[in-house]
Amino acid sequence: MSLPHAILTALLEKPSSGLELTRRFDKSIGYFWSATHQQIYRELGKLEAAGLIRALPAEQPARGQKKSYEVLAAGRAELARWTAAAQDPKPMRDTMLLRLRACAVVGTDGVEADLRRHLELHRRQLAEYEAIQERDFPPGGDNPQQRLQHLVLRAGIDLETFWTRWLTHALSEFEQVRDRLPAHEQEAAGAQEAARPAGAGGRPPG
Protein backbone atom coordinates (compact mmCIF):
# COMPACT_ATOMS: atom_id res chain seq x y z
CA MET A 1 0.00 0.00 0.00
CA SER A 2 3.00 2.36 0.08
CA LEU A 3 3.08 3.50 -3.56
CA PRO A 4 -0.32 5.25 -3.47
CA HIS A 5 0.72 6.98 -0.25
CA ALA A 6 4.01 8.06 -1.86
CA ILE A 7 1.98 9.55 -4.73
CA LEU A 8 -0.37 11.32 -2.30
CA THR A 9 2.66 12.78 -0.53
CA ALA A 10 4.17 14.02 -3.80
CA LEU A 11 0.87 15.56 -4.96
CA LEU A 12 0.37 17.33 -1.64
CA GLU A 13 3.84 18.80 -2.02
CA LYS A 14 2.96 19.94 -5.54
CA PRO A 15 0.05 19.11 -7.92
CA SER A 16 1.58 17.31 -10.90
CA SER A 17 0.91 15.31 -14.03
CA GLY A 18 1.87 11.66 -14.29
CA LEU A 19 4.98 12.56 -16.29
CA GLU A 20 6.02 15.17 -13.73
CA LEU A 21 5.50 12.63 -10.94
CA THR A 22 7.73 10.13 -12.74
CA ARG A 23 10.49 12.73 -13.02
CA ARG A 24 10.13 13.69 -9.35
CA PHE A 25 10.27 10.04 -8.30
CA ASP A 26 13.51 9.67 -10.24
CA LYS A 27 15.03 12.64 -8.40
CA SER A 28 13.71 12.24 -4.84
CA ILE A 29 11.13 9.73 -3.58
CA GLY A 30 12.44 7.10 -5.97
CA TYR A 31 15.65 6.85 -3.96
CA PHE A 32 13.76 5.00 -1.23
CA TRP A 33 10.53 3.93 -2.98
CA SER A 34 10.90 3.33 -6.70
CA ALA A 35 8.07 3.08 -9.24
CA THR A 36 7.84 2.81 -13.00
CA HIS A 37 5.98 5.24 -15.25
CA GLN A 38 3.26 2.61 -15.81
CA GLN A 39 2.86 1.92 -12.08
CA ILE A 40 2.44 5.62 -11.32
CA TYR A 41 -0.21 6.09 -14.01
CA ARG A 42 -2.06 2.98 -12.84
CA GLU A 43 -2.12 4.23 -9.24
CA LEU A 44 -3.27 7.69 -10.34
CA GLY A 45 -6.30 6.09 -11.98
CA LYS A 46 -7.07 4.08 -8.84
CA LEU A 47 -6.70 7.10 -6.56
CA GLU A 48 -8.96 9.18 -8.79
CA ALA A 49 -11.59 6.42 -8.93
CA ALA A 50 -11.48 6.16 -5.13
CA GLY A 51 -12.15 9.91 -4.76
CA LEU A 52 -8.78 10.64 -3.16
CA ILE A 53 -7.45 12.87 -5.96
CA ARG A 54 -8.91 14.77 -8.90
CA ALA A 55 -7.67 15.97 -12.25
CA LEU A 56 -7.29 19.73 -12.35
CA PRO A 57 -9.23 21.52 -15.09
CA ALA A 58 -6.96 22.61 -17.91
CA GLU A 59 -6.50 26.36 -18.30
CA GLN A 60 -6.52 26.02 -22.08
CA PRO A 61 -7.95 22.64 -23.16
CA ALA A 62 -5.82 21.10 -25.90
CA ARG A 63 -5.62 17.70 -27.49
CA GLY A 64 -3.01 15.48 -25.86
CA GLN A 65 -2.47 17.84 -22.92
CA LYS A 66 -1.20 16.11 -19.77
CA LYS A 67 -3.65 16.04 -16.87
CA SER A 68 -2.41 17.40 -13.56
CA TYR A 69 -3.75 16.02 -10.30
CA GLU A 70 -4.34 17.40 -6.81
CA VAL A 71 -5.23 15.68 -3.55
CA LEU A 72 -8.77 15.96 -2.21
CA ALA A 73 -9.71 16.13 1.48
CA ALA A 74 -10.33 12.37 1.54
CA GLY A 75 -6.86 11.77 0.16
CA ARG A 76 -5.23 13.95 2.79
CA ALA A 77 -7.20 12.12 5.50
CA GLU A 78 -6.07 8.73 4.13
CA LEU A 79 -2.44 9.83 4.06
CA ALA A 80 -2.68 11.13 7.64
CA ARG A 81 -4.25 7.82 8.75
CA TRP A 82 -1.51 5.78 7.08
CA THR A 83 1.26 8.02 8.45
CA ALA A 84 -0.01 7.68 12.02
CA ALA A 85 -0.56 3.90 11.91
CA ALA A 86 2.01 1.71 13.68
CA GLN A 87 4.22 -0.38 11.37
CA ASP A 88 6.90 -2.91 12.26
CA PRO A 89 10.40 -2.57 10.79
CA LYS A 90 11.11 -4.86 7.87
CA PRO A 91 13.60 -7.72 8.44
CA MET A 92 16.76 -7.20 6.40
CA ARG A 93 17.20 -9.53 3.41
CA ASP A 94 20.45 -8.99 1.52
CA THR A 95 21.76 -11.43 -1.07
CA MET A 96 25.38 -10.37 -0.55
CA LEU A 97 25.26 -11.33 3.13
CA LEU A 98 23.85 -14.75 2.23
CA ARG A 99 26.54 -15.20 -0.44
CA LEU A 100 29.27 -14.42 2.11
CA ARG A 101 27.82 -17.02 4.47
CA ALA A 102 27.95 -19.51 1.59
CA CYS A 103 31.61 -18.61 0.93
CA ALA A 104 32.54 -20.30 4.18
CA VAL A 105 31.53 -23.67 2.74
CA VAL A 106 32.07 -23.40 -1.04
CA GLY A 107 34.92 -20.89 -1.36
CA THR A 108 35.31 -17.27 -2.39
CA ASP A 109 35.77 -17.50 -6.16
CA GLY A 110 34.27 -14.44 -7.90
CA VAL A 111 32.90 -12.83 -4.76
CA GLU A 112 35.79 -10.48 -4.01
CA ALA A 113 35.45 -8.76 -7.38
CA ASP A 114 31.74 -8.29 -6.79
CA LEU A 115 32.42 -6.83 -3.34
CA ARG A 116 34.66 -4.24 -4.99
CA ARG A 117 31.93 -3.47 -7.53
CA HIS A 118 29.37 -3.04 -4.73
CA LEU A 119 31.77 -0.76 -2.86
CA GLU A 120 32.14 1.49 -5.92
CA LEU A 121 28.36 1.63 -6.43
CA HIS A 122 27.75 2.59 -2.79
CA ARG A 123 30.50 5.23 -2.96
CA ARG A 124 28.81 6.78 -6.00
CA GLN A 125 25.41 6.78 -4.29
CA LEU A 126 26.88 8.35 -1.17
CA ALA A 127 28.51 11.09 -3.25
CA GLU A 128 25.18 11.77 -4.99
CA TYR A 129 23.30 12.04 -1.68
CA GLU A 130 25.96 14.35 -0.24
CA ALA A 131 25.72 16.57 -3.33
CA ILE A 132 21.93 16.80 -2.87
CA GLN A 133 22.43 17.70 0.79
CA GLU A 134 24.87 20.47 -0.08
CA ARG A 135 22.58 21.81 -2.81
CA ASP A 136 19.17 21.60 -1.14
CA PHE A 137 19.79 21.69 2.62
CA PRO A 138 22.23 24.45 3.62
CA PRO A 139 23.18 24.65 7.30
CA GLY A 140 20.88 26.67 9.55
CA GLY A 141 17.64 25.96 7.69
CA ASP A 142 14.61 26.10 10.00
CA ASN A 143 11.73 25.25 7.64
CA PRO A 144 9.86 22.30 9.28
CA GLN A 145 9.05 20.62 5.97
CA GLN A 146 12.65 20.87 4.77
CA ARG A 147 13.97 19.56 8.08
CA LEU A 148 11.87 16.41 7.77
CA GLN A 149 12.88 15.95 4.13
CA HIS A 150 16.50 16.37 5.19
CA LEU A 151 15.96 13.70 7.83
CA VAL A 152 14.97 11.24 5.09
CA LEU A 153 18.06 12.17 3.08
CA ARG A 154 20.22 11.70 6.16
CA ALA A 155 18.94 8.12 6.41
CA GLY A 156 20.23 7.50 2.89
CA ILE A 157 23.59 9.12 3.68
CA ASP A 158 24.00 7.12 6.88
CA LEU A 159 23.03 3.87 5.16
CA GLU A 160 25.47 4.39 2.29
CA THR A 161 28.17 5.37 4.79
CA PHE A 162 27.55 2.10 6.65
CA TRP A 163 27.80 0.01 3.47
CA THR A 164 30.99 1.69 2.26
CA ARG A 165 32.63 1.13 5.64
CA TRP A 166 31.39 -2.45 5.94
CA LEU A 167 32.44 -3.39 2.40
CA THR A 168 35.88 -1.89 2.98
CA HIS A 169 36.15 -4.04 6.12
CA ALA A 170 34.85 -7.10 4.25
CA LEU A 171 37.53 -6.71 1.57
CA SER A 172 40.17 -6.46 4.29
CA GLU A 173 38.87 -9.70 5.80
CA PHE A 174 39.02 -11.38 2.39
CA GLU A 175 42.72 -10.60 2.20
CA GLN A 176 43.19 -12.36 5.55
CA VAL A 177 41.20 -15.52 4.77
CA ARG A 178 41.70 -15.89 1.02
CA ASP A 179 44.83 -18.06 1.28
CA ARG A 180 43.48 -20.23 4.08
CA LEU A 181 40.21 -21.35 2.50
CA PRO A 182 41.52 -23.66 -0.29
CA ALA A 183 42.61 -26.40 2.16
CA HIS A 184 39.14 -26.39 3.66
CA GLU A 185 37.64 -26.57 0.17
CA GLN A 186 39.86 -29.55 -0.73
CA GLU A 187 38.76 -31.40 2.39
CA ALA A 188 35.12 -30.77 1.51
CA ALA A 189 35.69 -31.96 -2.07
CA GLY A 190 37.45 -35.08 -0.81
CA ALA A 191 34.58 -35.88 1.52
CA GLN A 192 32.08 -35.53 -1.33
CA GLU A 193 34.21 -37.81 -3.55
CA ALA A 194 34.45 -40.48 -0.85
CA ALA A 195 30.68 -40.41 -0.37
CA ARG A 196 29.97 -40.90 -4.10
CA PRO A 197 28.75 -44.48 -4.91
CA ALA A 198 30.82 -46.83 -7.09
CA GLY A 199 30.03 -46.66 -10.79
CA ALA A 200 29.24 -42.95 -10.60
CA GLY A 201 32.77 -41.82 -11.24
CA GLY A 202 33.88 -42.35 -7.66
CA ARG A 203 36.20 -44.95 -6.14
CA PRO A 204 34.69 -48.27 -4.97
CA PRO A 205 34.33 -48.76 -1.25
CA GLY A 206 37.45 -50.46 0.11
mmCIF file of C-alpha atoms in Angstrom:
data_model
loop_
_atom_site.group_PDB
_atom_site.id
_atom_site.type_symbol
_atom_site.label_atom_id
_atom_site.label_comp_id
_atom_site.label_asym_id
_atom_site.label_seq_id
_atom_site.Cartn_x
_atom_site.Cartn_y
_atom_site.Cartn_z
ATOM 1 C CA MET A 1 0.000 0.000 0.000
ATOM 2 C CA SER A 2 3.001 2.358 0.078
ATOM 3 C CA LEU A 3 3.079 3.500 -3.564
ATOM 4 C CA PRO A 4 -0.324 5.252 -3.470
ATOM 5 C CA HIS A 5 0.724 6.984 -0.254
ATOM 6 C CA ALA A 6 4.008 8.058 -1.862
ATOM 7 C CA ILE A 7 1.977 9.545 -4.726
ATOM 8 C CA LEU A 8 -0.374 11.320 -2.301
ATOM 9 C CA THR A 9 2.656 12.776 -0.535
ATOM 10 C CA ALA A 10 4.165 14.020 -3.798
ATOM 11 C CA LEU A 11 0.875 15.559 -4.962
ATOM 12 C CA LEU A 12 0.373 17.333 -1.635
ATOM 13 C CA GLU A 13 3.842 18.801 -2.017
ATOM 14 C CA LYS A 14 2.963 19.945 -5.539
ATOM 15 C CA PRO A 15 0.053 19.107 -7.924
ATOM 16 C CA SER A 16 1.583 17.308 -10.899
ATOM 17 C CA SER A 17 0.912 15.312 -14.033
ATOM 18 C CA GLY A 18 1.867 11.659 -14.294
ATOM 19 C CA LEU A 19 4.976 12.561 -16.289
ATOM 20 C CA GLU A 20 6.022 15.167 -13.728
ATOM 21 C CA LEU A 21 5.501 12.626 -10.935
ATOM 22 C CA THR A 22 7.730 10.130 -12.741
ATOM 23 C CA ARG A 23 10.493 12.733 -13.018
ATOM 24 C CA ARG A 24 10.125 13.687 -9.353
ATOM 25 C CA PHE A 25 10.274 10.039 -8.300
ATOM 26 C CA ASP A 26 13.513 9.674 -10.243
ATOM 27 C CA LYS A 27 15.034 12.637 -8.397
ATOM 28 C CA SER A 28 13.707 12.243 -4.845
ATOM 29 C CA ILE A 29 11.129 9.735 -3.584
ATOM 30 C CA GLY A 30 12.441 7.097 -5.970
ATOM 31 C CA TYR A 31 15.652 6.852 -3.963
ATOM 32 C CA PHE A 32 13.761 5.001 -1.232
ATOM 33 C CA TRP A 33 10.526 3.934 -2.978
ATOM 34 C CA SER A 34 10.899 3.332 -6.702
ATOM 35 C CA ALA A 35 8.067 3.080 -9.240
ATOM 36 C CA THR A 36 7.842 2.813 -13.004
ATOM 37 C CA HIS A 37 5.979 5.238 -15.247
ATOM 38 C CA GLN A 38 3.260 2.613 -15.805
ATOM 39 C CA GLN A 39 2.861 1.920 -12.079
ATOM 40 C CA ILE A 40 2.441 5.618 -11.318
ATOM 41 C CA TYR A 41 -0.212 6.086 -14.015
ATOM 42 C CA ARG A 42 -2.057 2.980 -12.841
ATOM 43 C CA GLU A 43 -2.117 4.226 -9.240
ATOM 44 C CA LEU A 44 -3.265 7.691 -10.338
ATOM 45 C CA GLY A 45 -6.302 6.088 -11.976
ATOM 46 C CA LYS A 46 -7.074 4.079 -8.840
ATOM 47 C CA LEU A 47 -6.704 7.096 -6.565
ATOM 48 C CA GLU A 48 -8.960 9.182 -8.792
ATOM 49 C CA ALA A 49 -11.595 6.419 -8.929
ATOM 50 C CA ALA A 50 -11.479 6.163 -5.129
ATOM 51 C CA GLY A 51 -12.152 9.908 -4.760
ATOM 52 C CA LEU A 52 -8.782 10.637 -3.163
ATOM 53 C CA ILE A 53 -7.448 12.874 -5.960
ATOM 54 C CA ARG A 54 -8.907 14.770 -8.898
ATOM 55 C CA ALA A 55 -7.669 15.974 -12.245
ATOM 56 C CA LEU A 56 -7.292 19.728 -12.350
ATOM 57 C CA PRO A 57 -9.230 21.521 -15.090
ATOM 58 C CA ALA A 58 -6.960 22.612 -17.914
ATOM 59 C CA GLU A 59 -6.496 26.357 -18.297
ATOM 60 C CA GLN A 60 -6.518 26.016 -22.083
ATOM 61 C CA PRO A 61 -7.946 22.641 -23.160
ATOM 62 C CA ALA A 62 -5.818 21.104 -25.897
ATOM 63 C CA ARG A 63 -5.622 17.697 -27.494
ATOM 64 C CA GLY A 64 -3.005 15.476 -25.858
ATOM 65 C CA GLN A 65 -2.474 17.836 -22.922
ATOM 66 C CA LYS A 66 -1.199 16.109 -19.774
ATOM 67 C CA LYS A 67 -3.645 16.038 -16.868
ATOM 68 C CA SER A 68 -2.408 17.404 -13.557
ATOM 69 C CA TYR A 69 -3.751 16.024 -10.296
ATOM 70 C CA GLU A 70 -4.340 17.404 -6.813
ATOM 71 C CA VAL A 71 -5.230 15.679 -3.552
ATOM 72 C CA LEU A 72 -8.774 15.955 -2.210
ATOM 73 C CA ALA A 73 -9.707 16.130 1.477
ATOM 74 C CA ALA A 74 -10.332 12.371 1.543
ATOM 75 C CA GLY A 75 -6.864 11.775 0.155
ATOM 76 C CA ARG A 76 -5.231 13.955 2.795
ATOM 77 C CA ALA A 77 -7.199 12.117 5.504
ATOM 78 C CA GLU A 78 -6.066 8.731 4.132
ATOM 79 C CA LEU A 79 -2.435 9.830 4.059
ATOM 80 C CA ALA A 80 -2.682 11.133 7.636
ATOM 81 C CA ARG A 81 -4.251 7.820 8.748
ATOM 82 C CA TRP A 82 -1.507 5.783 7.079
ATOM 83 C CA THR A 83 1.263 8.017 8.454
ATOM 84 C CA ALA A 84 -0.008 7.683 12.024
ATOM 85 C CA ALA A 85 -0.557 3.897 11.906
ATOM 86 C CA ALA A 86 2.010 1.707 13.682
ATOM 87 C CA GLN A 87 4.216 -0.379 11.366
ATOM 88 C CA ASP A 88 6.904 -2.907 12.264
ATOM 89 C CA PRO A 89 10.401 -2.566 10.793
ATOM 90 C CA LYS A 90 11.105 -4.859 7.869
ATOM 91 C CA PRO A 91 13.603 -7.716 8.437
ATOM 92 C CA MET A 92 16.763 -7.204 6.405
ATOM 93 C CA ARG A 93 17.200 -9.529 3.405
ATOM 94 C CA ASP A 94 20.447 -8.990 1.524
ATOM 95 C CA THR A 95 21.764 -11.434 -1.068
ATOM 96 C CA MET A 96 25.377 -10.375 -0.552
ATOM 97 C CA LEU A 97 25.262 -11.331 3.126
ATOM 98 C CA LEU A 98 23.852 -14.748 2.233
ATOM 99 C CA ARG A 99 26.543 -15.201 -0.437
ATOM 100 C CA LEU A 100 29.269 -14.425 2.111
ATOM 101 C CA ARG A 101 27.815 -17.016 4.471
ATOM 102 C CA ALA A 102 27.952 -19.514 1.588
ATOM 103 C CA CYS A 103 31.608 -18.607 0.926
ATOM 104 C CA ALA A 104 32.541 -20.298 4.180
ATOM 105 C CA VAL A 105 31.529 -23.670 2.744
ATOM 106 C CA VAL A 106 32.069 -23.402 -1.041
ATOM 107 C CA GLY A 107 34.920 -20.891 -1.363
ATOM 108 C CA THR A 108 35.314 -17.274 -2.387
ATOM 109 C CA ASP A 109 35.768 -17.498 -6.164
ATOM 110 C CA GLY A 110 34.269 -14.439 -7.896
ATOM 111 C CA VAL A 111 32.898 -12.825 -4.761
ATOM 112 C CA GLU A 112 35.794 -10.485 -4.008
ATOM 113 C CA ALA A 113 35.451 -8.756 -7.385
ATOM 114 C CA ASP A 114 31.738 -8.286 -6.793
ATOM 115 C CA LEU A 115 32.420 -6.834 -3.344
ATOM 116 C CA ARG A 116 34.664 -4.243 -4.994
ATOM 117 C CA ARG A 117 31.934 -3.472 -7.525
ATOM 118 C CA HIS A 118 29.365 -3.037 -4.733
ATOM 119 C CA LEU A 119 31.766 -0.757 -2.863
ATOM 120 C CA GLU A 120 32.142 1.486 -5.923
ATOM 121 C CA LEU A 121 28.358 1.634 -6.426
ATOM 122 C CA HIS A 122 27.753 2.595 -2.793
ATOM 123 C CA ARG A 123 30.496 5.234 -2.965
ATOM 124 C CA ARG A 124 28.814 6.779 -5.998
ATOM 125 C CA GLN A 125 25.406 6.778 -4.295
ATOM 126 C CA LEU A 126 26.880 8.346 -1.172
ATOM 127 C CA ALA A 127 28.506 11.087 -3.252
ATOM 128 C CA GLU A 128 25.178 11.766 -4.990
ATOM 129 C CA TYR A 129 23.303 12.039 -1.676
ATOM 130 C CA GLU A 130 25.964 14.348 -0.242
ATOM 131 C CA ALA A 131 25.722 16.569 -3.329
ATOM 132 C CA ILE A 132 21.929 16.800 -2.873
ATOM 133 C CA GLN A 133 22.425 17.696 0.787
ATOM 134 C CA GLU A 134 24.870 20.472 -0.084
ATOM 135 C CA ARG A 135 22.579 21.812 -2.811
ATOM 136 C CA ASP A 136 19.166 21.603 -1.137
ATOM 137 C CA PHE A 137 19.792 21.691 2.619
ATOM 138 C CA PRO A 138 22.233 24.445 3.619
ATOM 139 C CA PRO A 139 23.181 24.654 7.304
ATOM 140 C CA GLY A 140 20.880 26.668 9.554
ATOM 141 C CA GLY A 141 17.642 25.955 7.693
ATOM 142 C CA ASP A 142 14.607 26.100 10.000
ATOM 143 C CA ASN A 143 11.734 25.246 7.642
ATOM 144 C CA PRO A 144 9.864 22.297 9.279
ATOM 145 C CA GLN A 145 9.050 20.615 5.968
ATOM 146 C CA GLN A 146 12.652 20.872 4.765
ATOM 147 C CA ARG A 147 13.967 19.560 8.084
ATOM 148 C CA LEU A 148 11.866 16.412 7.769
ATOM 149 C CA GLN A 149 12.877 15.954 4.133
ATOM 150 C CA HIS A 150 16.505 16.368 5.188
ATOM 151 C CA LEU A 151 15.958 13.697 7.832
ATOM 152 C CA VAL A 152 14.971 11.236 5.091
ATOM 153 C CA LEU A 153 18.058 12.167 3.081
ATOM 154 C CA ARG A 154 20.224 11.700 6.164
ATOM 155 C CA ALA A 155 18.942 8.121 6.410
ATOM 156 C CA GLY A 156 20.227 7.500 2.890
ATOM 157 C CA ILE A 157 23.588 9.124 3.678
ATOM 158 C CA ASP A 158 24.001 7.120 6.880
ATOM 159 C CA LEU A 159 23.032 3.871 5.157
ATOM 160 C CA GLU A 160 25.473 4.392 2.286
ATOM 161 C CA THR A 161 28.173 5.367 4.793
ATOM 162 C CA PHE A 162 27.546 2.103 6.647
ATOM 163 C CA TRP A 163 27.801 0.010 3.470
ATOM 164 C CA THR A 164 30.991 1.694 2.261
ATOM 165 C CA ARG A 165 32.633 1.128 5.643
ATOM 166 C CA TRP A 166 31.391 -2.448 5.939
ATOM 167 C CA LEU A 167 32.439 -3.389 2.399
ATOM 168 C CA THR A 168 35.882 -1.888 2.983
ATOM 169 C CA HIS A 169 36.152 -4.036 6.121
ATOM 170 C CA ALA A 170 34.850 -7.104 4.251
ATOM 171 C CA LEU A 171 37.527 -6.713 1.574
ATOM 172 C CA SER A 172 40.168 -6.465 4.286
ATOM 173 C CA GLU A 173 38.866 -9.698 5.802
ATOM 174 C CA PHE A 174 39.016 -11.382 2.394
ATOM 175 C CA GLU A 175 42.719 -10.599 2.203
ATOM 176 C CA GLN A 176 43.185 -12.360 5.554
ATOM 177 C CA VAL A 177 41.202 -15.518 4.770
ATOM 178 C CA ARG A 178 41.699 -15.892 1.016
ATOM 179 C CA ASP A 179 44.834 -18.059 1.285
ATOM 180 C CA ARG A 180 43.477 -20.227 4.079
ATOM 181 C CA LEU A 181 40.213 -21.354 2.497
ATOM 182 C CA PRO A 182 41.523 -23.661 -0.288
ATOM 183 C CA ALA A 183 42.614 -26.396 2.157
ATOM 184 C CA HIS A 184 39.143 -26.390 3.658
ATOM 185 C CA GLU A 185 37.638 -26.567 0.173
ATOM 186 C CA GLN A 186 39.858 -29.547 -0.726
ATOM 187 C CA GLU A 187 38.763 -31.398 2.390
ATOM 188 C CA ALA A 188 35.123 -30.772 1.513
ATOM 189 C CA ALA A 189 35.690 -31.963 -2.071
ATOM 190 C CA GLY A 190 37.452 -35.077 -0.810
ATOM 191 C CA ALA A 191 34.581 -35.882 1.523
ATOM 192 C CA GLN A 192 32.084 -35.533 -1.326
ATOM 193 C CA GLU A 193 34.210 -37.810 -3.551
ATOM 194 C CA ALA A 194 34.447 -40.476 -0.849
ATOM 195 C CA ALA A 195 30.678 -40.406 -0.365
ATOM 196 C CA ARG A 196 29.974 -40.902 -4.098
ATOM 197 C CA PRO A 197 28.754 -44.478 -4.913
ATOM 198 C CA ALA A 198 30.823 -46.826 -7.093
ATOM 199 C CA GLY A 199 30.030 -46.656 -10.785
ATOM 200 C CA ALA A 200 29.239 -42.950 -10.600
ATOM 201 C CA GLY A 201 32.770 -41.818 -11.242
ATOM 202 C CA GLY A 202 33.884 -42.349 -7.659
ATOM 203 C CA ARG A 203 36.197 -44.954 -6.139
ATOM 204 C CA PRO A 204 34.694 -48.271 -4.966
ATOM 205 C CA PRO A 205 34.330 -48.762 -1.251
ATOM 206 C CA GLY A 206 37.447 -50.458 0.108
#
